[in-house]
Amino acid sequence: MVVCGDDALAHRLAAELRDVYGERVTLVVPSAREPHRPRIPPPARALDRATALLGRVSAAVARTPPPPSEALGDGTEPPEEAVRILEAAQPDDRALAEAGVAEAGALALVYDDDELNIHAALRARRLNPRLRLVIRLYNRKLGQHLEELLDQAAAVAALDSDGGGDTGAADAADASDVSTTVLSDADTVAPALVATAVAGTSKVIEADGLLLRAVERMPVPPGRPGDPGLCTLALLPAAANDPGQEPGSGHGGDERPLLLPDDAAVAGAAGCGTVVLETVSYTGRPVRPERLRGRGAPLASLFSRRLRWSLAGVVGAVLALAVASWLTTGLDPVHGAYLTLLDLFAINDPALGQPLPRKILQLLSGLTGLLLLPVLVAAAFEGLGTFRSASALRRPPRGLSGHVVLLGLGKVGTRVLARLHEMGIPVVCIEADPEARGIALARRLRVPTVLGDVTQEGVLEAAMIGRAASLLALSSADTTNLEAALYARSVTPGLRVTLRLFDDRFATAVYRTLRAAHPGALTRSRSTSFLAAPAFAGAMMGRQILGAIPVERRVLLVARVGVRGNPALEGRTVAEVLRPGRLRVLAVDTSAPDEAQPPAAAPPPDTEREPARLVHELGDDYVLRPQDRVLLAATRQGLGDLHVRRPRATGAAAASRQG
């Protein structure tokens, strides 16, 4: 694996590929001696990552390091050598060749400059047409076009290299190995930050519209039902739950966790801890949908309540006068109402020589007309003001509570705001720059926004921090985020706070201090590179892999696989696909229309797919269709067996791939 970058994301990505996936990595950076660049830690065992994920320290296991064959959970030994670091000012042809791009399996271009990443991707595709590319771009539309262009170039190169024969066509069809994936660090960290605001955790994997997280469950006493979650990913050995227990007393003397067990194994594992999969969802009060949106402004938003009552009073007075005129003068009701309106607008002749009731009604109608004039003027001004403020930012409503205060509407904050709005979570934004990237999105979504410096007094109060559920401090300044968090904690000690801090040591010190000062509150300090690295690493392993879940000394991969052309999936039920210890289906994307339907019934190509349906919603008897996509959890061996069953090219094409 080759990683090219100029910021902390490159270093995080290199460490993720080495520690989690056990890959050999070459890191290309402008300079490895700059003091603000984070250093890559020494090779860490998967046990350390599992301890960080599950928040549990087992002294007995820590004293006995796992053997190398168990570090990756599939018998693959981790590389003995450290990450090779190569210094190069630009990712030109010479630097890419020296990094071994011609023989590499994947290349990640994570420079902060989009143009630099595009130029390097074009060079790398020319040097190695079979290279898997992962590119960091913020512009998603440009990224889609770039993916199509580079994938098409790889397919054409594969056909040309094999002379356009059958093996070349098979190679071109095998797009899972030769692929281009464009990711944005802002897009990849948004689900984790949203999950932190909703559920207090950032250990999530986004897959087909779902937010999934792995949670460790302690042993349940006999006779008491436990919470199985969506499914059980692993059964932990009994010694892991009791540090004082002697090794060898777990699952038949095996101290390794039992991955992806079937229902019978879960039912018979009494007294064992489990790692279950859960969905992250918002259970609070959702945002109220706007009425008649897109069909014009409703009456309630055009005119205030006081003005509406005034208009109703004037209309009632006019009706009363019309009825009184009809009853006292004996005229036709329509003619009586007509005379009342003429008197109301002062365009009727004076009632000289008329009966006394007619004179009194004319005077009352004139008085009502005088009262109507200011009401009409006020209605005109309020309606004009409503249309003028339609493009302005909303103020937080008075009765708002349980919302999320989002500080910063930059690249990351904009993506987080969009995701929070999609989930129906009430948000109040704070931004000091009126020309920030996310201001236009907040105005379009009608999200309450406070313009001002959060360090100034009264800004957080305007966002109703005292009644908020959580604070997401995502500005680009560490001190601003810290000051906002400290002030918010002084107002609401139990507030859930998530900080975006760039310096690792500073983030660790802040986390420990806030945790010690407020032990009953939840505090998280994360950087964009820390949250984005797993997604980029999964893309380098293949477009199908979405992330990894460490379980003790082993690793489970979460992957998305197409059903078409795979004999292990196509035409089989969900229960038949299950392979205990290796493979388990989590969800199925069934949004693609049935092939028997006419083309007119199919959705447009640019239509967003619906979220995947979980297995318990479909049932174990659901038969997988060719157009379905399955979301599954598997070990490396199980995922490898799934691909081995798929027919692959042989002969010259296979020899060329090995070369």
XYZ file of C-alpha atoms in Angstrom:
659
model
C 0.000 0.000 0.000
C 1.223 3.498 -0.871
C -0.069 6.574 0.964
C 0.725 10.095 -0.256
C -0.271 13.117 1.793
C 0.815 16.256 3.577
C -1.190 16.287 6.803
C -2.209 14.120 9.741
C -4.610 12.020 7.681
C -1.733 10.408 5.773
C -0.020 9.349 9.003
C -3.237 8.060 10.524
C -4.033 6.132 7.366
C -0.619 4.486 7.258
C -0.935 3.383 10.877
C -4.471 2.072 10.261
C -3.364 -0.035 7.293
C -0.471 -1.489 9.231
C -2.135 -2.124 12.597
C -5.633 -3.245 11.557
C -5.129 -4.850 8.148
C -1.478 -5.924 8.512
C -0.392 -4.352 5.222
C 3.042 -3.161 4.176
C 2.873 0.598 3.695
C 5.040 3.190 1.978
C 4.287 6.718 3.172
C 5.176 9.619 0.859
C 5.227 12.985 2.666
C 6.784 16.375 1.874
C 8.805 16.245 5.090
C 8.992 13.714 7.913
C 10.792 16.082 10.286
C 8.228 18.843 10.724
C 7.360 19.114 14.425
C 3.618 19.513 13.900
C 3.349 16.252 11.958
C 2.142 13.392 14.166
C 4.570 10.519 14.426
C 3.499 7.031 13.464
C 3.478 4.932 16.641
C 5.329 1.625 16.832
C 3.437 -1.423 15.539
C 0.445 -1.969 17.811
C -1.242 -5.278 18.419
C -4.884 -5.707 17.615
C -5.387 -6.267 21.356
C -4.557 -2.619 21.999
C -7.122 -1.506 19.410
C -9.750 -3.788 20.916
C -9.038 -2.347 24.362
C -9.478 1.182 22.997
C -12.706 0.219 21.241
C -14.363 -1.692 24.068
C -12.958 0.411 26.917
C -11.875 -2.622 28.930
C -8.424 -3.585 30.184
C -7.696 -7.221 30.934
C -4.575 -7.521 33.034
C -4.228 -11.229 32.449
C -4.238 -10.825 28.689
C -2.048 -7.729 28.748
C 0.709 -9.645 30.530
C 0.686 -12.273 27.780
C 1.069 -10.723 24.305
C -0.818 -12.572 21.568
C 1.221 -14.638 19.159
C 1.766 -13.108 15.722
C -0.534 -15.647 14.089
C -3.508 -14.339 16.090
C -2.895 -10.621 15.705
C -4.977 -10.323 12.538
C -7.402 -13.136 13.240
C -6.768 -15.017 10.007
C -3.324 -16.513 10.456
C -1.575 -13.709 8.591
C 1.561 -12.451 10.280
C 1.905 -8.696 10.523
C 4.838 -7.145 8.728
C 8.017 -7.024 10.755
C 9.294 -3.843 9.178
C 7.929 -0.430 10.100
C 6.183 1.874 7.658
C 8.652 3.010 5.033
C 8.711 6.810 4.837
C 9.710 8.536 1.615
C 10.180 12.304 1.400
C 9.072 13.999 -1.810
C 7.965 17.573 -2.347
C 5.482 16.592 -5.103
C 3.920 13.254 -6.085
C 5.511 13.316 -9.544
C 6.449 10.318 -11.689
C 9.813 9.915 -9.990
C 8.346 9.916 -6.492
C 5.573 7.490 -7.426
C 8.022 5.146 -9.113
C 10.359 5.223 -6.119
C 7.405 4.453 -3.832
C 6.680 1.304 -5.879
C 3.371 2.310 -7.426
C 3.979 -0.035 -10.372
C 3.902 -3.064 -8.052
C 1.534 -1.695 -5.365
C -1.944 -2.968 -4.742
C -3.481 0.382 -3.793
C -2.584 4.063 -3.668
C -4.161 6.721 -1.448
C -3.788 10.389 -2.403
C -4.822 12.436 0.627
C -3.220 15.811 0.022
C -5.196 18.811 1.184
C -5.062 20.207 -2.385
C -7.725 18.695 -4.684
C -5.860 19.658 -7.851
C -2.676 17.984 -6.636
C -4.581 14.774 -5.896
C -6.148 14.742 -9.361
C -2.814 15.221 -11.130
C -1.198 12.466 -9.070
C -4.113 10.105 -9.750
C -3.764 10.571 -13.511
C -0.018 9.857 -13.290
C -0.559 6.775 -11.124
C -3.212 5.341 -13.443
C -0.789 5.691 -16.343
C 2.023 3.972 -14.426
C -0.159 1.108 -13.192
C -3.577 0.614 -14.873
C -4.468 -2.147 -12.370
C -3.854 0.018 -9.322
C -6.670 0.599 -6.842
C -6.948 4.358 -6.274
C -8.379 6.189 -3.273
C -8.527 9.972 -3.748
C -9.406 12.708 -1.290
C -11.685 15.359 -2.803
C -14.224 17.676 -1.248
C -16.183 18.298 -4.474
C -18.466 15.263 -4.679
C -19.754 15.945 -8.196
C -16.225 16.265 -9.543
C -15.325 13.101 -7.664
C -18.061 11.107 -9.423
C -16.817 12.201 -12.843
C -13.232 11.427 -11.864
C -14.188 7.927 -10.695
C -15.862 7.179 -14.022
C -12.935 8.554 -16.005
C -10.229 6.603 -14.165
C -12.234 3.372 -14.063
C -12.852 3.647 -17.801
C -9.130 4.214 -18.361
C -8.340 1.093 -16.320
C -10.846 -0.994 -18.308
C -9.442 0.210 -21.649
C -5.888 -0.505 -20.505
C -6.883 -4.011 -19.440
C -8.446 -4.710 -22.839
C -5.432 -3.336 -24.706
C -2.948 -5.341 -22.651
C -4.757 -8.614 -23.426
C -5.409 -7.893 -27.080
C -9.163 -7.487 -26.626
C -9.729 -11.238 -26.103
C -11.970 -13.043 -23.701
C -9.496 -12.814 -20.862
C -9.313 -9.071 -21.325
C -13.069 -8.792 -21.144
C -13.059 -10.826 -17.969
C -10.388 -8.608 -16.521
C -12.367 -5.502 -17.400
C -15.449 -6.988 -15.790
C -13.589 -7.616 -12.539
C -13.905 -4.052 -11.301
C -13.738 -4.838 -7.599
C -9.918 -5.040 -7.625
C -9.234 -2.235 -10.124
C -11.362 0.632 -8.908
C -11.248 4.319 -8.127
C -12.846 5.592 -4.943
C -13.179 9.302 -4.237
C -13.780 10.185 -0.601
C -14.125 13.400 1.327
C -12.811 13.543 4.871
C -15.744 15.805 5.733
C -18.220 13.224 4.407
C -16.560 10.314 6.158
C -16.357 11.946 9.592
C -19.919 13.308 9.523
C -21.572 9.978 10.522
C -19.179 9.523 13.427
C -19.766 13.046 14.713
C -23.527 12.669 14.356
C -23.381 9.379 16.234
C -21.421 11.094 18.994
C -24.093 13.765 19.305
C -26.909 11.204 19.282
C -25.539 8.174 21.118
C -22.272 9.356 22.638
C -20.014 7.168 20.522
C -17.981 7.651 17.364
C -17.237 3.943 16.763
C -19.666 3.650 13.893
C -19.720 2.339 10.344
C -21.941 3.936 7.711
C -23.373 1.439 5.266
C -26.230 1.910 2.791
C -27.972 4.585 4.827
C -27.448 2.801 8.167
C -25.280 3.814 11.113
C -23.975 0.695 12.863
C -21.866 0.310 15.998
C -20.397 -2.627 17.900
C -21.191 -2.738 21.625
C -19.886 -5.135 24.261
C -22.496 -6.713 26.518
C -21.597 -8.084 29.917
C -22.800 -11.591 30.901
C -26.500 -11.754 31.754
C -27.543 -13.630 34.921
C -29.477 -16.869 34.316
C -33.194 -16.351 33.853
C -32.889 -12.730 32.779
C -33.337 -11.926 29.063
C -30.488 -10.096 27.387
C -30.440 -7.538 24.609
C -29.252 -9.305 21.427
C -29.178 -6.117 19.339
C -29.351 -6.654 15.587
C -27.113 -9.703 15.746
C -24.319 -11.168 17.832
C -20.917 -10.582 16.286
C -18.846 -12.502 18.807
C -18.973 -14.506 22.032
C -16.226 -13.452 24.402
C -14.404 -16.076 26.482
C -15.339 -16.281 30.135
C -11.799 -15.333 31.180
C -12.205 -12.007 29.407
C -15.135 -11.140 31.690
C -13.349 -12.236 34.872
C -9.670 -11.237 35.068
C -9.187 -13.580 37.996
C -10.290 -16.652 36.084
C -7.604 -19.040 34.980
C -6.864 -19.186 31.279
C -8.264 -22.125 29.479
C -11.695 -22.055 31.086
C -13.471 -20.296 28.263
C -15.101 -21.921 25.235
C -13.770 -25.372 25.757
C -10.341 -24.094 26.781
C -10.023 -21.768 23.783
C -9.318 -18.205 24.879
C -10.110 -16.719 21.509
C -13.538 -15.099 20.942
C -16.056 -17.038 18.902
C -16.785 -14.864 15.869
C -20.130 -14.758 14.055
C -21.852 -17.535 16.015
C -25.179 -19.025 14.974
C -28.338 -18.853 17.089
C -27.678 -22.206 18.740
C -24.222 -21.147 19.902
C -25.572 -17.857 21.263
C -28.363 -19.626 23.140
C -25.928 -22.087 24.716
C -23.302 -19.497 25.717
C -24.581 -18.766 29.230
C -22.361 -16.525 31.335
C -20.306 -15.240 28.399
C -19.964 -11.656 27.291
C -21.026 -10.756 23.782
C -20.245 -8.164 21.136
C -23.497 -7.172 19.426
C -24.290 -4.878 16.537
C -26.682 -1.976 17.006
C -28.110 0.773 14.854
C -27.544 4.389 15.848
C -30.793 6.329 15.669
C -32.274 9.464 17.168
C -35.113 8.886 19.655
C -35.757 12.466 20.765
C -38.267 14.991 19.515
C -37.803 15.382 15.749
C -37.916 18.581 13.767
C -41.447 19.569 12.793
C -41.901 19.489 9.030
C -42.813 22.806 7.460
C -46.367 22.977 6.170
C -47.083 23.637 2.527
C -43.366 23.768 1.803
C -42.763 24.627 -1.806
C -46.370 25.858 -2.314
C -46.013 29.353 -0.918
C -45.878 30.705 2.605
C -48.828 29.769 4.882
C -50.909 32.393 6.658
C -49.274 31.670 10.021
C -45.827 32.546 8.669
C -47.008 35.600 6.728
C -48.864 37.394 9.539
C -48.362 37.415 13.289
C -50.956 36.028 15.669
C -51.937 39.496 16.936
C -52.505 40.752 13.403
C -54.591 37.717 12.497
C -56.834 38.327 15.511
C -57.189 41.994 14.502
C -58.222 41.047 10.988
C -60.717 38.539 12.369
C -62.217 41.228 14.631
C -62.660 43.681 11.767
C -64.269 41.028 9.564
C -66.628 40.109 12.409
C -67.592 43.756 12.884
C -68.354 44.137 9.175
C -70.561 41.044 9.221
C -72.409 42.323 12.304
C -73.045 45.674 10.639
C -74.316 43.973 7.475
C -76.736 41.841 9.484
C -77.924 44.862 11.490
C -78.519 46.854 8.269
C -80.536 43.992 6.826
C -82.681 43.671 9.955
C -83.291 47.413 10.581
C -83.809 48.693 7.062
C -85.582 45.675 5.587
C -83.368 45.735 2.484
C -82.151 42.678 0.643
C -79.200 41.034 2.493
C -76.865 41.455 -0.495
C -77.874 45.092 -0.940
C -77.507 45.699 2.806
C -73.973 44.250 2.790
C -73.148 46.400 -0.255
C -74.271 49.599 1.526
C -72.249 48.606 4.614
C -69.090 48.243 2.531
C -69.696 51.614 0.876
C -70.023 53.198 4.304
C -66.958 51.305 5.491
C -64.768 52.741 2.752
C -66.416 56.210 3.027
C -67.617 56.255 -0.576
C -71.382 56.343 0.120
C -73.591 59.430 0.324
C -74.437 60.730 3.819
C -77.670 59.287 5.250
C -79.491 62.629 5.351
C -83.200 62.273 5.749
C -82.806 58.547 6.527
C -84.175 56.793 9.616
C -82.150 56.961 12.824
C -80.965 53.319 12.700
C -79.544 53.909 9.212
C -77.614 56.955 10.431
C -76.205 55.066 13.423
C -75.103 52.147 11.240
C -73.385 54.529 8.808
C -71.430 56.136 11.642
C -70.409 52.746 13.034
C -69.363 51.602 9.557
C -67.187 54.710 9.134
C -65.570 54.098 12.520
C -64.866 50.481 11.577
C -63.299 51.713 8.359
C -60.935 53.919 10.355
C -59.925 50.907 12.453
C -59.405 48.790 9.324
C -56.887 51.191 7.769
C -53.998 50.622 10.245
C -54.683 46.870 10.218
C -54.297 46.773 6.440
C -51.105 48.835 6.600
C -49.677 46.499 9.263
C -50.606 43.457 7.180
C -48.845 44.919 4.155
C -45.662 45.611 6.117
C -45.665 42.207 7.803
C -46.205 40.392 4.532
C -43.403 42.361 2.893
C -41.123 41.678 5.840
C -41.894 37.967 5.681
C -40.894 37.720 2.041
C -37.774 39.792 2.655
C -36.726 37.569 5.555
C -37.450 34.332 3.678
C -33.795 34.271 2.617
C -32.533 35.358 6.038
C -31.362 33.095 8.829
C -33.892 31.915 11.360
C -33.619 32.672 15.044
C -33.944 29.817 17.565
C -37.581 29.407 18.641
C -38.466 30.066 22.253
C -39.643 26.580 23.203
C -36.674 24.726 21.717
C -35.028 22.076 23.927
C -33.092 18.842 23.547
C -31.365 20.131 20.422
C -27.776 19.946 19.170
C -25.676 23.104 19.165
C -23.344 22.976 16.158
C -20.382 25.353 16.318
C -18.692 25.960 12.973
C -20.123 25.695 9.451
C -16.973 24.941 7.514
C -16.363 21.835 5.421
C -16.964 19.393 8.262
C -19.731 21.389 9.910
C -21.666 21.640 6.646
C -21.682 17.876 6.156
C -22.660 17.300 9.793
C -25.520 19.791 9.484
C -26.867 18.017 6.405
C -26.752 14.635 8.155
C -28.424 15.929 11.317
C -31.213 17.483 9.247
C -31.715 14.215 7.337
C -32.173 12.359 10.638
C -34.719 14.924 11.853
C -32.553 16.112 14.759
C -33.164 19.730 15.857
C -30.042 21.854 15.395
C -28.962 25.381 16.243
C -25.842 26.563 14.410
C -23.278 29.136 15.526
C -20.966 30.742 12.973
C -18.828 33.863 13.165
C -18.319 34.283 9.401
C -21.512 35.281 7.532
C -19.864 34.088 4.296
C -19.009 30.609 5.604
C -19.573 27.563 3.431
C -22.524 26.215 5.421
C -24.496 29.459 5.782
C -26.249 28.916 2.448
C -27.231 25.381 3.482
C -28.554 26.578 6.847
C -30.602 29.274 5.095
C -32.023 26.799 2.595
C -32.924 24.231 5.261
C -34.392 26.956 7.523
C -32.114 25.876 10.392
C -31.861 28.376 13.280
C -28.460 30.050 13.128
C -26.724 32.534 15.423
C -24.142 34.772 13.744
C -21.445 35.824 16.169
C -18.187 34.961 17.863
C -18.760 32.153 20.331
C -16.126 33.642 22.623
C -18.301 36.719 23.109
C -20.804 36.780 25.927
C -24.383 35.954 25.010
C -23.753 33.943 21.825
C -24.119 30.526 23.411
C -27.104 31.761 25.402
C -28.742 32.844 22.125
C -28.318 29.251 20.913
C -30.078 28.070 24.103
C -27.131 26.043 25.324
C -28.812 25.655 28.699
C -31.538 23.464 27.179
C -29.395 21.667 24.597
C -28.650 17.933 24.606
C -25.142 18.117 23.144
C -22.530 20.485 21.752
C -20.497 19.811 18.609
C -17.564 22.238 18.534
C -16.243 21.808 14.965
C -14.576 25.116 14.190
C -11.050 25.210 12.804
C -9.556 26.800 15.949
C -8.694 24.546 18.889
C -8.863 27.349 21.439
C -12.299 28.438 20.217
C -13.650 24.908 20.527
C -12.151 24.509 23.997
C -13.493 27.853 25.232
C -16.968 27.024 23.957
C -16.855 23.630 25.667
C -15.689 25.056 28.992
C -18.342 27.772 29.001
C -21.063 25.309 27.979
C -20.045 22.987 30.812
C -20.241 25.864 33.273
C -23.838 26.471 32.173
C -24.861 22.796 31.916
C -22.445 20.465 33.738
C -24.018 17.304 32.276
C -23.911 18.469 28.664
C -22.553 16.004 26.100
C -19.589 17.706 24.417
C -17.627 16.725 21.320
C -14.520 18.725 20.445
C -12.613 18.878 17.209
C -8.958 19.286 18.164
C -6.036 18.973 15.778
C -3.135 18.402 18.162
C -3.172 14.873 19.613
C -1.406 15.679 22.874
C -3.605 18.696 23.463
C -6.715 16.592 22.761
C -5.594 13.944 25.273
C -4.958 16.531 27.970
C -8.309 18.221 27.371
C -10.169 14.921 27.451
C -8.614 13.804 30.718
C -9.124 17.165 32.392
C -12.785 17.475 31.386
C -13.454 13.875 32.360
C -11.921 14.446 35.791
C -13.749 17.742 36.321
C -17.120 16.406 35.109
C -17.163 12.623 35.693
C -20.909 12.402 35.099
C -20.782 14.020 31.658
C -19.645 12.641 28.333
C -16.667 14.283 26.639
C -15.089 13.335 23.325
C -12.122 14.982 21.636
C -11.458 13.824 18.088
C -9.678 15.054 14.992
C -10.882 14.764 11.429
C -7.941 12.545 10.506
C -8.647 10.198 13.431
C -12.237 9.637 12.293
C -11.590 9.584 8.545
C -8.626 7.177 8.490
C -10.701 3.951 8.893
C -12.912 4.825 5.921
C -9.925 5.579 3.694
C -8.193 2.377 4.839
C -11.266 0.315 4.042
C -11.450 1.856 0.569
C -7.806 0.924 -0.039
C -8.585 -2.685 0.820
C -11.308 -2.669 -1.833
C -14.432 -0.776 -2.745
C -16.541 -3.438 -1.028
C -14.947 -3.128 2.433
C -16.611 -0.408 4.521
C -14.739 -0.780 7.799
C -13.262 -3.075 10.416
C -14.464 -4.023 13.913
C -11.690 -5.238 16.262
C -12.861 -7.997 18.628
C -10.212 -8.963 21.181
C -7.251 -10.138 19.081
C -9.215 -10.589 15.874
C -10.823 -8.349 13.263
C -14.219 -8.504 11.562
C -14.667 -6.812 8.198
C -17.900 -5.081 7.193
C -18.319 -5.319 3.416
C -20.877 -4.585 0.708
C -21.114 -7.248 -2.005
C -23.247 -7.432 -5.130
C -25.314 -10.571 -5.522
C -25.242 -10.802 -9.316
C -22.858 -13.444 -10.630
C -21.909 -14.811 -7.203
C -23.085 -18.431 -6.802
C -22.666 -18.226 -3.034
C -25.306 -15.471 -2.868
C -27.539 -15.413 -5.941
C -30.745 -17.406 -5.513
C -29.969 -18.386 -1.925
C -31.825 -17.459 1.237
C -30.277 -15.392 4.000
C -30.130 -18.464 6.249
C -28.238 -20.434 3.588
C -25.588 -17.716 3.242
C -24.754 -17.830 6.966
C -21.440 -19.545 7.660
C -20.782 -19.542 11.421
C -17.357 -18.248 12.264
C -16.790 -16.747 8.817
C -19.759 -14.970 7.215
C -23.070 -13.411 8.255
C -25.530 -11.196 6.359
C -26.484 -8.013 8.230
C -28.738 -6.172 5.788
C -29.900 -6.268 2.174
C -30.313 -3.309 -0.169
C -33.532 -4.143 -2.013
C -34.139 -0.704 -3.528
C -33.262 -1.822 -7.061
C -36.435 -2.628 -9.070
C -37.257 -6.156 -10.109
C -35.894 -7.102 -13.521
C -39.356 -8.176 -14.656
C -40.653 -4.620 -14.353
C -40.711 -2.406 -17.464
C -37.884 0.136 -17.852
C -40.320 2.984 -17.214
C -40.799 1.703 -13.648
C -37.103 1.954 -12.869
C -35.942 5.056 -10.983
C -33.648 7.589 -12.650
C -29.920 6.801 -12.392
C -29.199 9.777 -10.130
C -31.962 8.904 -7.643
C -30.664 8.160 -4.156
C -31.147 4.571 -3.033
C -33.289 3.797 -0.031
C -31.610 2.611 3.188
C -30.857 -1.090 3.342
C -33.323 -3.353 5.129
C -32.039 -5.258 8.137
C -32.125 -9.033 8.190
C -34.720 -9.257 10.965
C -37.043 -7.130 8.802
C -36.689 -9.427 5.783
C -36.523 -12.794 7.550
C -34.130 -15.699 7.071
C -36.278 -17.047 4.214
C -35.694 -14.031 1.952
C -34.216 -15.119 -1.388
C -31.457 -12.852 -2.662
C -32.159 -11.389 -6.106
C -29.420 -10.673 -8.667
C -29.964 -6.906 -8.372
C -29.656 -6.899 -4.561
C -26.630 -5.770 -2.587
C -25.860 -7.460 0.731
C -24.161 -5.934 3.730
C -22.272 -8.606 5.607
C -19.792 -9.115 8.430
C -17.022 -11.582 7.692
C -13.547 -12.616 8.636
C -10.815 -12.297 6.074
C -11.054 -15.994 5.346
C -14.833 -15.849 4.969
C -14.653 -12.875 2.623
C -11.911 -14.607 0.657
C -13.997 -17.765 0.301
C -16.888 -15.659 -0.983
C -14.731 -14.242 -3.763
C -13.081 -17.562 -4.569
C -16.496 -18.963 -5.481
C -16.966 -16.198 -8.048
C -15.722 -17.154 -11.520
C -12.564 -15.269 -12.324
C -10.391 -14.892 -15.386
C -7.705 -17.469 -15.938
C -4.808 -18.012 -18.267
C -2.983 -14.994 -19.568
C -5.076 -12.551 -17.566
C -4.311 -14.323 -14.301
C -0.635 -14.480 -15.175
C -0.590 -10.785 -15.972
C -2.231 -10.005 -12.598
C 0.352 -12.083 -10.736
C 3.099 -10.268 -12.585
